[in-house]
Short mmCIF file of C-alpha atoms in Angstrom, two decimals:
data_model
loop_
_atom_site.label_atom_id
_atom_site.label_comp_id
_atom_site.label_asym_id
_atom_site.label_seq_id
_atom_site.Cartn_x
_atom_site.Cartn_y
_atom_site.Cartn_z
CA MET A 9 -3.00 229.86 102.36
CA GLY A 10 0.85 230.98 100.37
CA PHE A 11 3.67 230.44 103.38
CA ILE A 12 1.41 227.46 104.72
CA ASP A 13 2.49 226.05 101.18
CA SER A 14 6.62 226.76 101.14
CA ILE A 15 6.09 224.62 103.97
CA PHE A 16 4.70 221.51 102.86
CA ASN A 17 6.58 221.87 99.88
CA LEU A 18 9.73 222.33 102.06
CA ILE A 19 9.32 219.51 104.35
CA ASN A 20 7.87 216.91 100.69
CA ASP A 21 11.90 218.15 99.75
CA LEU A 22 13.16 217.85 103.18
CA THR A 23 11.85 213.47 102.28
CA TRP A 24 10.74 212.79 99.58
CA GLY A 25 12.20 215.41 98.06
CA TRP A 26 16.42 213.88 98.10
CA ALA A 27 16.83 211.56 102.00
CA LEU A 28 13.80 209.96 101.61
CA VAL A 29 14.20 207.37 98.52
CA PRO A 30 17.32 206.36 99.34
CA PHE A 31 17.33 205.74 103.23
CA LEU A 32 14.37 203.42 102.71
CA VAL A 33 16.59 201.64 100.04
CA VAL A 34 20.33 201.46 102.26
CA LEU A 35 17.80 200.39 104.55
CA GLY A 36 16.35 197.95 102.83
CA LEU A 37 19.30 196.26 101.67
CA PHE A 38 21.36 196.82 105.09
CA PHE A 39 18.15 194.51 106.09
CA THR A 40 17.96 191.84 103.60
CA ALA A 41 22.00 191.53 103.98
CA ALA A 42 21.98 191.23 108.41
CA SER A 43 18.74 189.08 107.99
CA GLY A 44 20.78 186.56 106.01
CA PHE A 45 17.89 186.98 103.25
CA ALA A 46 15.35 186.61 105.50
CA GLN A 47 12.71 187.13 102.68
CA PHE A 48 13.92 184.66 100.14
CA ARG A 49 14.73 181.97 103.32
CA PHE A 50 10.86 182.12 103.92
CA PHE A 51 9.69 182.44 100.16
CA LYS A 52 8.08 178.05 100.85
CA ARG A 53 5.90 179.23 103.78
CA MET A 54 4.46 182.42 102.41
CA PHE A 55 1.97 180.56 100.38
CA GLY A 56 0.67 179.22 103.63
CA VAL A 57 -2.09 181.31 104.32
CA LEU A 58 -3.70 181.37 101.49
CA THR A 59 -4.27 177.97 102.58
CA GLY A 60 -4.94 178.09 105.14
CA ASP A 61 -2.07 177.41 108.10
CA ASP A 62 -1.57 180.19 109.71
CA ASP A 63 -6.02 180.60 110.06
CA SER A 64 -6.77 181.15 114.21
CA ALA A 65 -8.91 178.87 114.72
CA ASP A 66 -10.99 181.44 116.49
CA PRO A 67 -13.17 183.17 114.38
CA SER A 68 -14.01 186.28 116.76
CA LYS A 69 -9.60 186.59 116.00
CA ILE A 70 -8.35 188.22 113.03
CA SER A 71 -6.83 185.49 110.67
CA ALA A 72 -3.54 186.07 108.81
CA ARG A 73 -5.10 185.13 104.96
CA GLU A 74 -7.87 188.50 106.37
CA ALA A 75 -4.74 190.51 107.70
CA LEU A 76 -2.90 190.01 104.62
CA LEU A 77 -5.90 190.37 101.66
CA VAL A 78 -6.27 193.75 103.55
CA SER A 79 -2.98 194.85 103.94
CA VAL A 80 -2.69 193.77 99.46
CA GLY A 81 -6.26 196.63 99.88
CA GLY A 82 -4.41 199.55 100.94
CA ARG A 83 -1.05 198.49 98.81
CA VAL A 84 -3.50 197.77 95.72
CA GLY A 85 -4.09 201.09 94.92
CA GLY A 86 -3.28 203.88 92.03
CA GLY A 87 0.35 202.98 92.15
CA ASN A 88 -0.47 199.67 89.81
CA ILE A 89 -2.25 201.34 87.58
CA ALA A 90 -1.79 205.23 86.90
CA GLY A 91 2.52 204.65 89.25
CA VAL A 92 3.23 202.21 87.08
CA ALA A 93 2.45 203.81 83.49
CA VAL A 94 3.85 206.78 84.92
CA ALA A 95 7.10 205.24 85.77
CA ILE A 96 7.60 203.59 82.18
CA THR A 97 6.21 207.32 80.43
CA ALA A 98 8.83 208.85 82.33
CA GLY A 99 11.59 207.23 82.42
CA GLY A 100 11.90 203.70 80.11
CA PRO A 101 11.24 199.92 80.19
CA GLY A 102 13.75 200.10 82.00
CA ALA A 103 12.73 201.13 84.95
CA VAL A 104 9.91 198.10 85.09
CA PHE A 105 13.14 196.57 85.97
CA TRP A 106 13.87 198.25 89.22
CA MET A 107 10.46 198.49 90.41
CA TRP A 108 11.21 195.03 90.85
CA ALA A 109 14.01 194.91 93.20
CA ILE A 110 12.83 197.59 95.51
CA ALA A 111 9.82 195.36 95.48
CA LEU A 112 12.24 192.13 96.49
CA VAL A 113 14.68 194.25 99.01
CA GLY A 114 11.67 196.07 100.41
CA MET A 115 9.52 192.54 100.88
CA CYS A 116 12.69 192.16 104.31
CA SER A 117 11.59 195.59 105.31
CA ALA A 118 8.15 194.70 105.46
CA LEU A 119 9.32 191.60 107.31
CA ILE A 120 10.62 193.62 109.55
CA GLU A 121 8.21 195.47 110.37
CA ALA A 122 5.32 193.81 110.91
CA THR A 123 7.17 191.15 113.06
CA LEU A 124 8.09 193.72 115.81
CA ALA A 125 4.26 195.41 115.37
CA GLN A 126 2.98 191.70 115.77
CA LEU A 127 5.78 191.09 118.56
CA TYR A 128 4.13 194.57 120.49
CA LYS A 129 0.96 194.22 119.81
CA ARG A 130 -1.96 194.45 123.13
CA THR A 131 -4.60 192.64 123.55
CA GLU A 132 -7.76 195.32 123.89
CA PRO A 133 -10.53 194.67 126.15
CA ASN A 134 -13.01 192.97 123.68
CA GLY A 135 -10.51 190.89 122.76
CA ASP A 136 -8.93 192.51 119.53
CA TYR A 137 -5.19 193.56 118.85
CA ARG A 138 -4.17 196.66 117.76
CA GLY A 139 -0.29 197.43 117.17
CA GLY A 140 2.08 199.39 114.41
CA PRO A 141 4.98 201.20 114.77
CA ALA A 142 3.25 203.78 117.92
CA ARG A 143 3.06 200.85 120.04
CA ALA A 144 6.37 199.72 119.07
CA ILE A 145 8.04 202.45 119.53
CA THR A 146 6.72 203.26 122.14
CA TYR A 147 7.00 199.31 124.08
CA GLY A 148 9.62 198.81 122.22
CA LEU A 149 11.80 202.07 122.88
CA GLY A 150 10.39 202.96 125.96
CA GLU A 151 8.01 205.28 127.38
CA HIS A 152 10.38 208.80 127.01
CA TYR A 153 9.64 208.12 123.29
CA ARG A 154 6.46 208.07 123.26
CA TRP A 155 6.37 211.39 122.28
CA LEU A 156 8.12 210.52 118.55
CA ALA A 157 5.21 208.15 118.08
CA VAL A 158 2.47 210.61 118.75
CA ILE A 159 3.65 212.58 115.56
CA TYR A 160 3.60 209.18 114.07
CA ALA A 161 0.16 208.71 115.03
CA VAL A 162 -0.92 212.06 113.18
CA CYS A 163 1.24 212.17 110.49
CA LEU A 164 -0.66 208.89 109.93
CA ILE A 165 -3.95 210.27 110.48
CA ALA A 166 -3.17 213.23 108.41
CA SER A 167 -1.42 211.72 104.88
CA PHE A 168 -4.01 208.46 104.45
CA ALA A 169 -7.77 209.14 106.79
CA ILE A 170 -7.67 212.65 105.50
CA GLY A 171 -5.79 213.26 102.62
CA PHE A 172 -6.06 209.86 100.74
CA ASN A 173 -9.48 209.46 101.21
CA ALA A 174 -10.05 212.60 99.98
CA PHE A 175 -8.02 211.17 96.65
CA GLN A 176 -9.39 208.33 96.52
CA GLY A 177 -13.54 209.49 96.76
CA ASN A 178 -12.06 211.43 93.73
CA THR A 179 -10.77 208.50 91.71
CA VAL A 180 -13.79 206.65 92.14
CA ALA A 181 -16.27 209.94 91.51
CA GLY A 182 -13.28 210.18 88.78
CA ALA A 183 -14.13 206.95 87.23
CA ALA A 184 -17.75 206.98 87.01
CA LEU A 185 -18.46 209.56 85.83
CA ASP A 186 -16.09 210.05 83.10
CA SER A 187 -16.81 205.53 81.56
CA VAL A 188 -20.01 206.15 82.48
CA GLY A 189 -21.79 209.41 82.48
CA ILE A 190 -22.09 208.70 86.98
CA PRO A 191 -22.09 212.52 88.30
CA ARG A 192 -19.83 213.45 90.91
CA ILE A 193 -23.15 214.13 93.76
CA TYR A 194 -24.55 210.48 92.95
CA THR A 195 -21.51 208.65 93.56
CA GLY A 196 -20.03 210.75 96.85
CA ILE A 197 -23.84 209.31 98.31
CA ALA A 198 -23.14 205.92 98.06
CA LEU A 199 -19.73 206.23 98.84
CA ALA A 200 -20.00 207.40 102.11
CA ILE A 201 -22.88 205.02 102.50
CA ALA A 202 -20.99 201.81 101.73
CA THR A 203 -17.61 203.81 103.76
CA GLY A 204 -19.73 204.46 106.84
CA PHE A 205 -21.37 201.05 106.42
CA ILE A 206 -17.56 199.75 106.93
CA VAL A 207 -16.02 201.70 109.86
CA TYR A 208 -18.39 201.22 111.76
CA GLY A 209 -18.45 197.48 111.74
CA GLY A 210 -14.50 197.96 112.40
CA ILE A 211 -11.44 196.23 111.91
CA HIS A 212 -14.45 192.51 111.70
CA ARG A 213 -16.09 193.51 109.49
CA ILE A 214 -13.44 195.49 107.17
CA ALA A 215 -11.42 192.30 106.69
CA LYS A 216 -14.75 190.25 105.63
CA ALA A 217 -15.05 193.24 103.48
CA ALA A 218 -11.86 192.50 101.81
CA ASP A 219 -12.13 188.78 102.25
CA VAL A 220 -14.41 188.96 99.53
CA ILE A 221 -13.19 191.98 97.67
CA ILE A 222 -9.51 192.16 98.08
CA PRO A 223 -9.66 187.96 95.50
CA VAL A 224 -12.48 189.18 92.81
CA MET A 225 -10.08 192.47 92.06
CA ALA A 226 -7.01 191.06 92.04
CA ILE A 227 -8.15 187.72 90.37
CA GLY A 228 -9.88 189.85 88.50
CA TYR A 229 -7.13 192.52 87.49
CA ILE A 230 -4.47 189.55 86.73
CA GLY A 231 -6.65 187.43 84.44
CA MET A 232 -7.34 190.13 82.57
CA ALA A 233 -3.31 191.09 82.05
CA VAL A 234 -3.05 187.34 81.86
CA VAL A 235 -5.07 187.11 78.21
CA ILE A 236 -3.00 189.72 76.80
CA ILE A 237 0.33 188.23 77.71
CA LEU A 238 -0.68 184.62 76.02
CA LEU A 239 -2.79 186.53 72.89
CA ASN A 240 0.92 188.36 72.48
CA ILE A 241 2.45 185.58 73.97
CA THR A 242 5.33 185.45 70.17
CA SER A 243 6.39 189.61 71.44
CA LEU A 244 6.61 189.16 75.52
CA PRO A 245 10.84 187.78 75.64
CA GLY A 246 11.07 191.19 73.14
CA VAL A 247 9.69 192.99 75.90
CA ILE A 248 11.88 190.51 78.86
CA LEU A 249 15.24 192.28 76.90
CA ASP A 250 13.92 195.62 76.60
CA ILE A 251 12.94 196.20 79.71
CA VAL A 252 16.43 194.34 81.21
CA ALA A 253 18.63 196.71 78.48
CA ASN A 254 16.48 199.46 79.13
CA ALA A 255 17.60 199.55 83.53
CA PHE A 256 20.84 199.72 82.37
CA GLY A 257 21.71 201.97 79.64
CA PHE A 258 21.92 199.58 76.57
CA ARG A 259 18.99 200.40 74.56
CA GLU A 260 17.84 204.27 75.85
CA ALA A 261 13.89 204.90 75.40
CA VAL A 262 14.00 207.76 77.90
CA ALA A 263 15.36 211.55 79.04
CA GLY A 264 17.72 210.89 81.32
CA GLY A 265 18.83 206.75 79.79
CA MET A 266 19.15 204.55 82.54
CA GLY A 267 18.87 207.45 85.63
CA ALA A 268 15.58 208.27 85.09
CA ALA A 269 14.86 204.11 85.06
CA ILE A 270 16.91 204.45 87.92
CA ALA A 271 14.52 207.40 89.82
CA GLN A 272 10.43 206.17 88.25
CA GLY A 273 11.40 202.91 89.12
CA LEU A 274 12.35 202.97 92.54
CA ARG A 275 10.25 206.19 93.45
CA ARG A 276 7.06 204.20 91.87
CA GLY A 277 8.09 201.47 92.93
CA LEU A 278 8.27 202.84 97.27
CA PHE A 279 4.67 204.44 96.23
CA SER A 280 3.07 201.52 95.81
CA ASN A 281 4.32 198.70 98.41
CA GLU A 282 5.02 201.15 100.83
CA ALA A 283 7.24 198.80 102.77
CA GLY A 284 9.08 200.41 105.28
CA LEU A 285 7.07 203.44 105.66
CA GLY A 286 5.10 203.20 108.64
CA SER A 287 1.60 201.56 107.38
CA ALA A 288 0.64 198.07 106.92
CA PRO A 289 2.14 197.12 109.96
CA ASN A 290 -1.26 198.69 111.58
CA VAL A 291 -3.02 196.35 110.26
CA ALA A 292 -0.60 193.62 110.35
CA ALA A 293 -0.60 194.25 114.61
CA THR A 294 -4.40 192.76 114.56
CA ALA A 295 -4.01 189.41 113.47
CA TYR A 296 -3.97 186.26 115.07
CA VAL A 297 -0.90 184.11 114.89
CA LYS A 298 1.46 181.73 116.61
CA HIS A 299 5.09 183.45 116.63
CA PRO A 300 5.21 186.91 115.43
CA VAL A 301 7.22 186.49 112.41
CA SER A 302 4.71 184.21 110.87
CA GLN A 303 3.16 187.49 109.99
CA GLY A 304 6.06 189.70 108.55
CA ILE A 305 6.05 186.28 106.55
CA THR A 306 2.38 187.28 105.56
CA GLN A 307 3.02 190.80 105.00
CA SER A 308 5.94 190.28 102.50
CA PHE A 309 4.34 187.74 100.76
CA SER A 310 2.13 190.63 100.22
CA VAL A 311 4.73 193.38 98.60
CA PHE A 312 5.00 190.81 96.20
CA ILE A 313 2.28 190.23 94.73
CA ASP A 314 1.77 194.42 95.27
CA THR A 315 4.94 194.89 92.76
CA ILE A 316 5.83 191.29 90.44
CA ILE A 317 2.76 190.27 90.46
CA ILE A 318 0.03 193.24 89.92
CA CYS A 319 2.72 195.55 89.05
CA SER A 320 4.61 193.79 86.46
CA CYS A 321 0.82 192.54 84.97
CA THR A 322 0.08 196.21 84.42
CA ALA A 323 4.34 196.75 82.90
CA PHE A 324 2.74 194.62 79.94
CA VAL A 325 -0.37 195.49 79.00
CA ILE A 326 1.32 198.32 78.48
CA LEU A 327 4.96 197.59 76.85
CA LEU A 328 3.08 194.94 74.94
CA GLY A 329 0.33 197.30 72.99
CA ASP A 330 1.22 199.80 70.66
CA VAL A 331 -0.01 203.31 72.44
CA TYR A 332 3.37 202.98 74.08
CA GLN A 333 5.82 204.90 72.02
CA PRO A 334 9.08 205.80 74.26
CA GLY A 335 9.57 209.50 74.44
CA ALA A 336 5.71 210.32 73.37
CA GLU A 337 4.43 212.91 75.27
CA GLY A 338 0.44 213.64 75.84
CA VAL A 339 -1.02 209.80 76.50
CA ASP A 340 -0.09 209.21 80.20
CA GLY A 341 -0.42 207.42 83.72
CA VAL A 342 -4.21 205.71 83.91
CA ALA A 343 -5.10 206.53 80.07
CA LEU A 344 -1.95 205.07 78.98
CA THR A 345 -3.36 201.85 80.46
CA GLN A 346 -6.70 202.44 79.60
CA GLN A 347 -5.63 203.16 75.49
CA SER A 348 -3.39 200.01 76.29
CA ILE A 349 -6.04 197.31 77.32
CA VAL A 350 -8.61 198.74 75.36
CA GLY A 351 -6.10 198.61 72.01
CA HIS A 352 -6.07 194.98 73.39
CA LEU A 353 -8.92 192.92 74.28
CA GLY A 354 -11.86 196.42 71.98
CA ALA A 355 -13.96 199.21 74.20
CA TRP A 356 -16.08 196.83 76.59
CA ALA A 357 -12.56 196.47 78.57
CA LYS A 358 -12.73 200.09 79.94
CA TYR A 359 -15.00 199.96 82.21
CA TYR A 360 -13.75 196.51 83.15
CA LEU A 361 -10.16 198.41 83.52
CA THR A 362 -12.42 201.65 85.82
CA ALA A 363 -14.49 198.31 87.87
CA ALA A 364 -11.03 196.99 89.07
CA ILE A 365 -10.37 201.58 89.32
CA LEU A 366 -14.03 201.68 91.72
CA LEU A 367 -13.39 198.40 93.55
CA PHE A 368 -9.18 199.43 94.39
CA ALA A 369 -10.50 202.49 95.30
CA PHE A 370 -12.94 201.31 97.83
CA SER A 371 -10.42 198.21 99.46
CA SER A 372 -7.83 201.32 99.92
CA ILE A 373 -10.52 203.99 101.84
CA MET A 374 -11.90 201.03 104.33
CA TYR A 375 -7.75 200.72 103.81
CA ASN A 376 -6.78 204.59 104.94
CA TYR A 377 -9.63 204.58 107.63
CA TYR A 378 -8.32 201.08 110.03
CA LEU A 379 -5.11 202.92 109.80
CA GLY A 380 -6.46 206.58 110.84
CA GLU A 381 -8.71 204.85 113.24
CA ASN A 382 -4.79 203.07 115.39
CA ALA A 383 -3.26 205.79 115.08
CA LEU A 384 -6.29 207.42 117.09
CA ASP A 385 -6.57 204.71 120.09
CA PHE A 386 -3.48 205.08 120.33
CA MET A 387 -3.30 208.95 121.05
CA THR A 388 -6.52 207.81 122.98
CA ASP A 389 -9.23 205.34 124.60
CA ASN A 390 -12.05 207.80 123.83
CA PRO A 391 -14.96 206.24 122.11
CA THR A 392 -16.07 209.19 121.00
CA ALA A 393 -13.25 210.14 119.37
CA ILE A 394 -13.59 207.90 117.29
CA HIS A 395 -16.99 208.57 116.74
CA VAL A 396 -16.26 211.82 115.46
CA LEU A 397 -13.35 209.51 113.29
CA ARG A 398 -15.35 207.40 111.49
CA VAL A 399 -18.19 210.37 110.94
CA ALA A 400 -15.18 212.77 109.51
CA ILE A 401 -14.44 210.12 107.00
CA ILE A 402 -18.20 209.47 105.93
CA GLY A 403 -17.63 213.44 105.17
CA ILE A 404 -13.87 213.65 103.66
CA VAL A 405 -14.97 210.42 100.74
CA PHE A 406 -18.15 212.46 100.42
CA LEU A 407 -16.40 215.73 99.70
CA GLY A 408 -13.58 214.01 97.89
CA ALA A 409 -16.08 212.55 95.09
CA VAL A 410 -17.41 215.16 95.12
CA ALA A 411 -15.01 218.38 94.70
CA PRO A 412 -12.68 217.74 90.65
CA GLY A 413 -9.94 219.70 93.22
CA ALA A 414 -9.61 217.18 95.36
CA GLN A 415 -6.50 216.37 93.97
CA ALA A 416 -5.07 219.20 95.36
CA VAL A 417 -4.71 217.21 99.64
CA PHE A 418 -1.54 216.24 97.51
CA SER A 419 -0.49 218.98 98.90
CA PHE A 420 -0.29 218.65 101.93
CA SER A 421 -0.52 214.38 102.70
CA ASP A 422 2.61 214.10 100.97
CA PRO A 423 4.91 215.73 102.90
CA MET A 424 3.17 214.09 106.04
CA MET A 425 3.49 210.44 104.78
CA GLY A 426 7.27 211.29 103.85
CA ILE A 427 7.18 212.36 108.03
CA LEU A 428 6.09 209.47 108.71
CA ALA A 429 8.52 207.26 106.95
CA VAL A 430 12.23 209.20 109.02
CA VAL A 431 9.93 208.15 112.00
CA ASN A 432 9.17 204.88 111.56
CA LEU A 433 13.03 204.04 109.65
CA LEU A 434 14.24 205.77 112.60
CA ALA A 435 12.17 202.94 114.94
CA LEU A 436 13.40 200.52 112.93
CA MET A 437 16.72 201.79 112.90
CA MET A 438 16.91 201.08 116.91
CA LEU A 439 14.55 197.82 116.56
CA PHE A 440 16.78 196.46 114.26
CA PRO A 441 18.39 194.11 117.12
CA VAL A 442 14.95 192.69 119.16
CA ALA A 443 13.62 191.94 115.17
CA LEU A 444 17.19 189.39 114.45
CA ARG A 445 15.73 189.14 117.95
CA VAL A 446 13.03 187.47 117.23
CA ILE A 447 13.75 186.34 114.13
CA ARG A 448 16.61 183.95 114.79
CA ASP A 449 13.84 182.15 117.67
CA TYR A 450 11.99 181.21 114.42
CA ARG A 451 14.63 179.56 112.44
CA GLU A 452 16.04 177.57 116.08
CA GLN A 453 12.68 176.00 116.59
CA LEU A 454 12.29 175.84 112.66
CA ALA A 455 15.89 173.50 112.44
CA ALA A 456 14.53 171.51 115.83
CA GLY A 457 11.01 170.48 112.98
CA VAL A 458 8.77 172.50 114.59
CA LYS A 459 6.47 173.36 111.62
CA ARG A 460 5.13 175.83 113.47
CA PRO A 461 7.04 177.91 115.31
CA VAL A 462 5.30 179.45 118.38
CA PHE A 463 6.45 182.64 120.76
CA ASP A 464 7.09 181.83 124.13
CA PRO A 465 7.00 185.83 125.95
CA ALA A 466 8.79 184.29 128.30
CA LYS A 467 11.79 183.41 126.35
CA PHE A 468 11.86 187.56 126.02
CA PRO A 469 12.02 188.68 129.91
CA ASP A 470 13.40 191.73 128.79
CA LEU A 471 11.48 192.71 125.97
CA GLU A 472 7.84 194.20 127.03
CA THR A 473 5.69 192.55 125.35
CA ASP A 474 2.07 191.60 126.57
CA PRO A 475 1.20 187.77 127.36
CA THR A 476 -2.14 187.57 126.51
CA ALA A 477 -1.35 188.29 123.15
CA TRP A 478 0.26 184.59 122.88
CA PRO A 479 -2.31 182.49 124.28
CA ASP A 480 -0.76 179.62 122.14
CA ALA A 481 2.69 180.16 124.41
CA LYS A 482 0.40 178.29 127.78
#
């Protein structure tokens, strides 16, 4: 076990330790510049998905809105509550500014990877769509790159479906035990039953559940934060000034100053919004849309929701309170967020936050499961394999809930996600010219007065697309 741990630690050091975060930042900046700042050009169109402008007229299809909500449910989680608190504790208020900055850059990475996932998606026999980086690698780069796609798929299952689901089960059970005293075994049983009901319904049941859970979860948490901000509105300008001043080293809050703020902000921001990591495109590919770029814009919006809106809510709740003291030790992570909310609203707010954590974690379990299912479907079309995966996920969630030490799964989950991200970024680099061609087609149609551009595979005969996935082209 010691040898295995050393291997995983080495992989973690080679990816997250020094290479991956700068790689993600530099590539995001390159995508932004080379695409003509696409995430800002299309920003107004992002809100169309909320009004149903891009929804399918066919109720049997996953709509753009449903795909957005599943993605938000996966992206929004512990990173938005505990991760922001860790970033502020270790990097000072300035870390929040760099979280915003990496989100604005990451919005373009999310747009590119989701566009490619849609471009190379395939129609299943039951009419559903499947896609994602594994299929984009295989059909975009060629069959001789299939080995790279398999590495990606294996890492996706190991990190998200197995590792992170065990951790989410542990998070739910721990929150229920700490706040209302429910034993882990009972939470584990309830969570396993709920998980089984959702995963055996496939992506359609996941999408329907997300359509209910995510708006309640997000609106409730944002509403609570808005109340706290309004109660402390006179202090808000000073907090914003502190964030900017600390971000550029004008007002040092913790050891390391500006360097600590940048490092923590970038790292926690990337962990939270997952832009460029290659996870969310698996869900993006399931949606019915008229043009690949439409879903790219939608997924870019999910990064905005995750970091610019929800992470900011947590940051303001902490920085407007008295619990956080720059440079002080002792109160960190979810405890800092929890105590800050209680300080603003009273003891009842602790239970409100617990409910939010439960919803965040369960939405992530649904999302993580589908990533594993999609990866396994890429590697084999044997229906028994999917059944085995579903049973395994139910067991993993239960074991994660009842085992207090389930957080140790990060020892292999993080390195696996590191490899996953490296593979995805290599593929994005090689397929970026293709994505630019598709974005150009979208822009040309908008310039010609087309309100809802339609993708026609016949205009791209050199690309190995699936014509049946684009019925509107007819």
